[in-house]
Every structure is written in C-alpha cells, then in structure tokens.
Coordinates of C-alpha atoms in Angstrom, one line a residue:
X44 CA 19.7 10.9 10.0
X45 CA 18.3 13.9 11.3
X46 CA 14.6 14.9 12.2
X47 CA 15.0 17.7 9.6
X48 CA 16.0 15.8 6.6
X49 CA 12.9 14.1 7.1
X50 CA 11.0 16.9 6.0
X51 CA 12.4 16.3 2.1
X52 CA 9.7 13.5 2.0
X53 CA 7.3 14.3 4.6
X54 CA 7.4 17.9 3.7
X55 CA 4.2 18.1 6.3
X56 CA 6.2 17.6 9.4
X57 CA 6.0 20.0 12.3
X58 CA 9.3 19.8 13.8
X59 CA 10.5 21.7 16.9
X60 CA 13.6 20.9 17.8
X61 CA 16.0 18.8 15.4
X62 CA 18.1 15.8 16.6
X63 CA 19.9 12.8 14.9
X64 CA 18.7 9.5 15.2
X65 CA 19.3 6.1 13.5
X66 CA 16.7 3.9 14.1
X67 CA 12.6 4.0 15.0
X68 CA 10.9 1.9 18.6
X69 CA 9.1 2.0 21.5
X70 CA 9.2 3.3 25.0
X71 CA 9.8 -0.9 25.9
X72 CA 11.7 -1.7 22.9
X73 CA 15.1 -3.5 23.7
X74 CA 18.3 -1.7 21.9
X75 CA 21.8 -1.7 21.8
X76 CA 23.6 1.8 21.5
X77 CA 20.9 3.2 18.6
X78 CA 19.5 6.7 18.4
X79 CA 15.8 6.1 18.8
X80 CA 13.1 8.2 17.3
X81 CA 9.7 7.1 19.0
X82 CA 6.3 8.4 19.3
X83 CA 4.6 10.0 22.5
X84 CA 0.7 10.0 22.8
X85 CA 0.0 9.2 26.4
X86 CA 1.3 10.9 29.7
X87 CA 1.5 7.8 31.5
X88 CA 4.5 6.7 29.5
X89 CA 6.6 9.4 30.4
X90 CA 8.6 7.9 32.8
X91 CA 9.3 4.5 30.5
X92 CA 10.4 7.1 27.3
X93 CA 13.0 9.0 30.4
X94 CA 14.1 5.8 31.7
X95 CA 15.2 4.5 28.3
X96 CA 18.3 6.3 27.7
X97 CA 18.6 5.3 23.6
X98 CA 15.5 7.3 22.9
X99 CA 16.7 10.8 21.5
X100 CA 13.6 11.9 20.0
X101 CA 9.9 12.0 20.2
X102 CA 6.3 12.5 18.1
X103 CA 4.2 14.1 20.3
X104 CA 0.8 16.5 20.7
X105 CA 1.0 20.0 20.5
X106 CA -1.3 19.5 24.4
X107 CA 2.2 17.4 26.0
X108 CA 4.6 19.9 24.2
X109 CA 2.8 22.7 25.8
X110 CA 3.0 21.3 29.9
X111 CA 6.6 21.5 29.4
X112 CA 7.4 18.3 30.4
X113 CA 9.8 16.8 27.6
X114 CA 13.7 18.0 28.2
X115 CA 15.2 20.4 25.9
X116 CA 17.5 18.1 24.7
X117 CA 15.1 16.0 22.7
X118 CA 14.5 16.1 19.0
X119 CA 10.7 16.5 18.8
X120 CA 7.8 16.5 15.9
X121 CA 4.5 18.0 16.8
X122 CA 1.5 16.0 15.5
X123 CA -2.3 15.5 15.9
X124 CA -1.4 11.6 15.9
X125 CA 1.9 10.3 17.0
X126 CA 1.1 6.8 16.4
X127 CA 0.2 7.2 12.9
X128 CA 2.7 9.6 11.8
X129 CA 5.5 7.5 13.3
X130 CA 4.3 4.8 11.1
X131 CA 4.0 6.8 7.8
X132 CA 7.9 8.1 9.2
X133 CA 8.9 4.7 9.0
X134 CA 7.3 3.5 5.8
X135 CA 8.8 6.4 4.0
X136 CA 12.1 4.8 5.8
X137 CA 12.0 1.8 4.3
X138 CA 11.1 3.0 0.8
X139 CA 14.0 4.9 1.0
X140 CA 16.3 2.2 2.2
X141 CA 17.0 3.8 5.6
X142 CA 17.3 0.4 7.5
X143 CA 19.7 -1.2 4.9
X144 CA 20.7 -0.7 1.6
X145 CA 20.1 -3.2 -1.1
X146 CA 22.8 -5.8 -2.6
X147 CA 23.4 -8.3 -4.9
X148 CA 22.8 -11.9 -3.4
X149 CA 25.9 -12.9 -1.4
X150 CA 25.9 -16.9 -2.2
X151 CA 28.8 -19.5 -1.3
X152 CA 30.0 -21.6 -3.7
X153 CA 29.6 -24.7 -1.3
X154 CA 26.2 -23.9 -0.6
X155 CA 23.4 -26.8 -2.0
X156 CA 20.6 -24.8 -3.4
X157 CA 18.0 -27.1 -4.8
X158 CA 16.4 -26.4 -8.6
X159 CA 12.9 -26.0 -6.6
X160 CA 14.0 -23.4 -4.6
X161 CA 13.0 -19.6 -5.2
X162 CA 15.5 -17.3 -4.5
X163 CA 14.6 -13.6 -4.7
X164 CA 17.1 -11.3 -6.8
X165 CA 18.7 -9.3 -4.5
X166 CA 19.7 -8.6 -0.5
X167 CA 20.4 -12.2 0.6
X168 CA 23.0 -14.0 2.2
X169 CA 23.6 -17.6 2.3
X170 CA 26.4 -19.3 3.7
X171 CA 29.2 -22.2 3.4
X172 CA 27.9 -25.6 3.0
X173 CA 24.0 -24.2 3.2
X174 CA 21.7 -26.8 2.4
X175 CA 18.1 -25.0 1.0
X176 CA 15.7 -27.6 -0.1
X177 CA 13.2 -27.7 -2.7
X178 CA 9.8 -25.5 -2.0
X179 CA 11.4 -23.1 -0.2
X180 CA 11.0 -19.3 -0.3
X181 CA 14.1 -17.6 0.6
X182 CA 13.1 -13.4 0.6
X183 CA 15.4 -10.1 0.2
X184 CA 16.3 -9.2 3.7
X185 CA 17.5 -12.8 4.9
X186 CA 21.1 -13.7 6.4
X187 CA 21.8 -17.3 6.5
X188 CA 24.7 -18.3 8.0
X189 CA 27.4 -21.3 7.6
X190 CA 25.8 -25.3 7.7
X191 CA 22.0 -23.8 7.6
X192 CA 19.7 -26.3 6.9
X193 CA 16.5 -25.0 5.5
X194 CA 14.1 -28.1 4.4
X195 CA 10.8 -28.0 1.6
X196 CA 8.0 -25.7 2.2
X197 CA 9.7 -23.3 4.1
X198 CA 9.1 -19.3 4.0
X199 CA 12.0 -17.2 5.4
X200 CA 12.2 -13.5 5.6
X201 CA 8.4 -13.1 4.9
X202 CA 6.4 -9.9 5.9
X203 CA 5.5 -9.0 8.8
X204 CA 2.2 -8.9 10.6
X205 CA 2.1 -5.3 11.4
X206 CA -1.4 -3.0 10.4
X207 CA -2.5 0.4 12.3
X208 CA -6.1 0.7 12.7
X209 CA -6.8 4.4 13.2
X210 CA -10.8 4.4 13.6
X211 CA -11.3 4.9 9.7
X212 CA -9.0 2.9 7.7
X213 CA -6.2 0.6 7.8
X214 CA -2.4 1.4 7.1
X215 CA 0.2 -1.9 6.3
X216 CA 3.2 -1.3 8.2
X217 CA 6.0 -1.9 5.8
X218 CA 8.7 -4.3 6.8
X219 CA 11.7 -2.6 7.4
X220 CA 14.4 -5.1 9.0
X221 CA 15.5 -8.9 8.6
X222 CA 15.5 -12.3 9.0
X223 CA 19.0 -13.2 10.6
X224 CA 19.7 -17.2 10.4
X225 CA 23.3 -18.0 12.3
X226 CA 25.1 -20.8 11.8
X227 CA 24.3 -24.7 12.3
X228 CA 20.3 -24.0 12.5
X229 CA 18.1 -26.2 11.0
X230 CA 14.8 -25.5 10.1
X231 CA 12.3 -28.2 9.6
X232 CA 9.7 -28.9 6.7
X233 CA 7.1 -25.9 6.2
X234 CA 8.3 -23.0 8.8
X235 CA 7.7 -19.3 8.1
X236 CA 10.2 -16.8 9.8
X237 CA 9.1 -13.2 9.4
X238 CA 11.7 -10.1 9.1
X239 CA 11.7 -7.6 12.1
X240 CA 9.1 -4.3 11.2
X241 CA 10.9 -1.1 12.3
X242 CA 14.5 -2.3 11.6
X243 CA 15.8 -4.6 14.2
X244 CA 16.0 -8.1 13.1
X245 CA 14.1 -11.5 13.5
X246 CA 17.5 -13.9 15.0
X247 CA 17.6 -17.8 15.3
X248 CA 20.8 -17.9 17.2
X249 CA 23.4 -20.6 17.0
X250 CA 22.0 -24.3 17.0
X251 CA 18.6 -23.8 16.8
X252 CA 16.4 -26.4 16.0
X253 CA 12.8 -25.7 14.9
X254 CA 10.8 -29.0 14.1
X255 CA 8.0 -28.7 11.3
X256 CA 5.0 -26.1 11.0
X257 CA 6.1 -22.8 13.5
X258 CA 5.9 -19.7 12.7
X259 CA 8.2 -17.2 14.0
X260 CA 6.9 -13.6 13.7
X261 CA 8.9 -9.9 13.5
X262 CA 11.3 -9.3 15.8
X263 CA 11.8 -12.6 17.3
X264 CA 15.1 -13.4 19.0
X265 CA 15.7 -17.0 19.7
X266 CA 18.9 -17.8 22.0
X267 CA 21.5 -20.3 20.9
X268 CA 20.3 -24.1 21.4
X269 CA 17.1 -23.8 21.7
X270 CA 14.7 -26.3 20.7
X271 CA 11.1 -25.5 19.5
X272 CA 8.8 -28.0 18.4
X273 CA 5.8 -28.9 16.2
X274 CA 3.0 -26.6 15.8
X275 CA 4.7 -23.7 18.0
X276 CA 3.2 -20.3 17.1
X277 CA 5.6 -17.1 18.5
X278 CA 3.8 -13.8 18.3
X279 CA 5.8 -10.7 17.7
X280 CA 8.9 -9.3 19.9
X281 CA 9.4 -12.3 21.8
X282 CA 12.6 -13.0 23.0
X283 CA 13.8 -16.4 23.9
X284 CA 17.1 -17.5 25.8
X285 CA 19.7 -20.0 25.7
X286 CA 19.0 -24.1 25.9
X287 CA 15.1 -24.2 25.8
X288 CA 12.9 -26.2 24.8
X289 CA 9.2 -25.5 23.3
X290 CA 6.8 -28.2 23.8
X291 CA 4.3 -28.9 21.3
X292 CA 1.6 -26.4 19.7
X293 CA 3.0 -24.4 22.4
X294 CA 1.9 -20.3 21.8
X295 CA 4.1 -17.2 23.1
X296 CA 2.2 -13.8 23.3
X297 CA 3.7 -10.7 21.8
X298 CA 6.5 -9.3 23.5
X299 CA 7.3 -12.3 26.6
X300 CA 10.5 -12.5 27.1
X301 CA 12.0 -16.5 27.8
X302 CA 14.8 -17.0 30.4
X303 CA 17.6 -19.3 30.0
X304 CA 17.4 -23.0 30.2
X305 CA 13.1 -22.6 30.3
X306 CA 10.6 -25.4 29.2
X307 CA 7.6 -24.9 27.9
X308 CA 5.5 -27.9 28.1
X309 CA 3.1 -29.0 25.5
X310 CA 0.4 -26.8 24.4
X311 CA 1.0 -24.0 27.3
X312 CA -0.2 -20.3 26.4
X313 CA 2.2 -17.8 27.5
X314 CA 1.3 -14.6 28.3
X315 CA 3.4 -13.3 31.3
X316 CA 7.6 -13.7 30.7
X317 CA 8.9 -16.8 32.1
X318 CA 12.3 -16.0 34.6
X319 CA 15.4 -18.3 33.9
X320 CA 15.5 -22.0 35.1
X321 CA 11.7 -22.5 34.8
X322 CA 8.8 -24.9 34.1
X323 CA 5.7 -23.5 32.9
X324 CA 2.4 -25.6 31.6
X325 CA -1.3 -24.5 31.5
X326 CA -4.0 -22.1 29.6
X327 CA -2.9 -19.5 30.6
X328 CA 0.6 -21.0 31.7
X329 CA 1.4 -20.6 35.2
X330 CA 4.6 -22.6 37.0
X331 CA 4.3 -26.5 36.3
X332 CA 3.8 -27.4 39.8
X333 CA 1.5 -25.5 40.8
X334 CA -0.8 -26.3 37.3
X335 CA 0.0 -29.9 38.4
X336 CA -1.6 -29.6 41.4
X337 CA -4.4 -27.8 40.1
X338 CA -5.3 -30.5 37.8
X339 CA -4.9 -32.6 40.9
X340 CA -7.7 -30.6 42.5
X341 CA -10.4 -30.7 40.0
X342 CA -10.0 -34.8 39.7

C-alpha cells in the first residue's frame, strides 16, 4: 500500500513524501523483510528508526520535519500527534482488511471438534487430527495446526490488550493480526492466547506445552518445545526460544526477549531479557545463583 492511498479514508492526512509500505511497528519491533510505516515523536529515537533498515516511512511533527534530519528517501506524514494518528492509521487498517483478508473456516475432516465448542464463522484454520474440547472459544484470526490439542475453557485468538491514553480520552487499539498454533501443541484447561495488535502474529511454535490457567498476550512468540506452566502470565511482545521451561506463576514483562534452553524458576518476575543457557529466579529475577546466595544472606 502506499502512504497516499491512505488518504481515501483518512482524507485529513498531511502527507509529504509518498512511499509504499506493508505493515505498521516500532523503532524496536522485530521484522522479517516488511515495509514498515512507524511513527516519530521524539528525537532521541532517531538513531533506533535509522538503524532499523525495514522502516520505510514515518509520522512525524511538522518541528522534526523542519531540522532536516529525516532522509529524503522516507515516506513521511506530518502530524500534531504521531502516536495517535499511527493508531487511528492502523484501525482504519484493520477495518479495511489490510492485515489479512477474511475466509471461510478451513476445517479438516479428521479434526474432533466437540458439540460444546464455539467456533466463530469465518477466518479460522484447524488442522488434521485437531482435538478442540468442549468450552472452548476458538476466534476469527486463529491458525491451528496438525495434532493441536486445545482442552475446555480455553480462549484462543482473543483481543488484545492494546488502549492509547492521550491526556483526554481513551482510544481501543483494534486487533489487527493472529493467533498462530503449529503443530503437536497442546494447550491445557482454561488458557487465553491473544492475536498480535498491528499485524504480526501471536506463535506457539512446534511442541509447545502450556499447563492450565496462562495467558499469553499480543505478539507473543514462543520457540519450539517449550514448556510453560501453571499460572504463567506473559505480557505483550515477548519472545521466547527453543526448550524452556516456565516455572510456576512465573510473569514475563512486555517485550523480554527468552534465550534458548532458559528456566525460569517458580514465581520469578522478569523484567530484563534472559541470554541463552540461563537460570533466573527472584522478584525482580536476577541469575539463580546469585538470588541463591542472597537468600543465603538474609537467613
């Protein structure tokens, strides 16, 4: 799409210089070879939105515009609020099916669907030998692979938690991407998985296991094998690797990013990313020697 076919349903827009672009992020959003529109409101991300090569266009102030400091070859959109209008960009997006298109449910044959089960009417996938449960709450947008096993009182491909507070009221940020489900997962009794917000999609890679009661927010990517246990809450944008395991109750901060082959002990609070091969425990979670000997220290 280009900036300039916006305009026929954001006729408002002040755009400067027009560029094509298929998808919406940030100046730290992870992509793979998208055109990314994203919005520009403080100098001190300038570097971040140069250094990040898919980023094609920007929503900026007329004050940045004016110091000259954006290349020529970027698409740009001049506005009082870059924040906001990127979000009312992207909720005209989604009403207008620019992420994906709708389609008629895509269901195998061999796939076990129980009476109790809601199925919403359109835009879902599920695949061979499936096995969805009673109680559960399969939404538009979700992708379930081959030998899925989704048990009662599950929610998958729910909304996500995504609201812009701009000092006098409150916009919903529509959910505009999916909740991708590969093959041999199984999701325990009463588990909501959200859809991504601006496009990408929520993934629970091949083999994942979640046990009963997690939520797994927007965006989420969860690397094959990985185990997650009870009571595990996962804010938005997290990204989890290969052959983990989450210890009880454990809680992930929004955007942390999980190495390969990581534990996360019992009721840890992670808000820094955790490198590959490690340990961590502890409020806030540090590496699981050193809390270890903390605790030692305070007997």
């Amino acid at each position: 799409m280009r900036i300039i076919e916006l305009k026929e349903v954001m006729a408002n827009l002040e755009v400067m210089n027009d560029s094509e672009f298929n998808a919406l992020g940030m100046a730290t959003t992870k992509f793979n070879n998208e055109r990314v529109l994203a919005f520009f409101s403080d100098e001190k991300y300038l570097e971040a939105i140069l250094d990040n090569k898919n980023i094609v266009a920007l929503i900026t102030t007329k004050q940045i515009y004016d110091k000259k400091i954006i290349p020529d070859e970027y698409g740009l959109i001049i506005s009082d609020d870059p924040k906001l209008q990127f979000y009312e960009i992207h909720n005209k997006l989604v009403e207008n099916e620019f992420y994906w298109a709708k389609f008629e449910n895509k269901i195998a044959d061999t796939a076990v669907i129980s009476d109790g089960a809601y199925i919403e009417d359109h835009s879902i996938v599920i695949g061979e030998n499936s096995v969805i449960e009673a109680g559960v709450v399969i939404h538009s947008g979700s992708i379930i692979g081959d030998n899925v096993i989704i048990r009662s009182g599950c929610k998958i491909g729910t909304n996500g938690f995504q609201f812009l507070n701009d000092g006098t009221k409150v916009i919903s940020v529509k959910t505009g991407g999916r909740a991708v489900i590969k093959d041999n997962v199984e999701i325990q009794h009463n588990c909501c998985v959200d859809r991504g917000v601006l496009g990408g999609d929520t993934i629970l890679s091949k083999y994942v296991k979640l046990d009963n009661f997690i939520h797994v927010a927007h965006d989420d990517i969860i690397g094959e094998r990985t185990f997650i246990t009870a009571g595990v809450k996962l804010a938005g944008r997290v990204t989890i690797g290969e052959d983990c395991w989450i210890g009880v109750n454990a809680t992930i901060s929004n955007g942390i990013t999980i190495g390969n082959n990581c534990k996360i002990t019992l009721g840890a609070v992670v808000t820094r990313s955790v490198p590959d091969n490690s340990t961590v425990s502890g409020n806030f979670a540090i590496e699981h020697s050193r809390f270890i000997d903390f605790i030692k220290s305070i007997r």
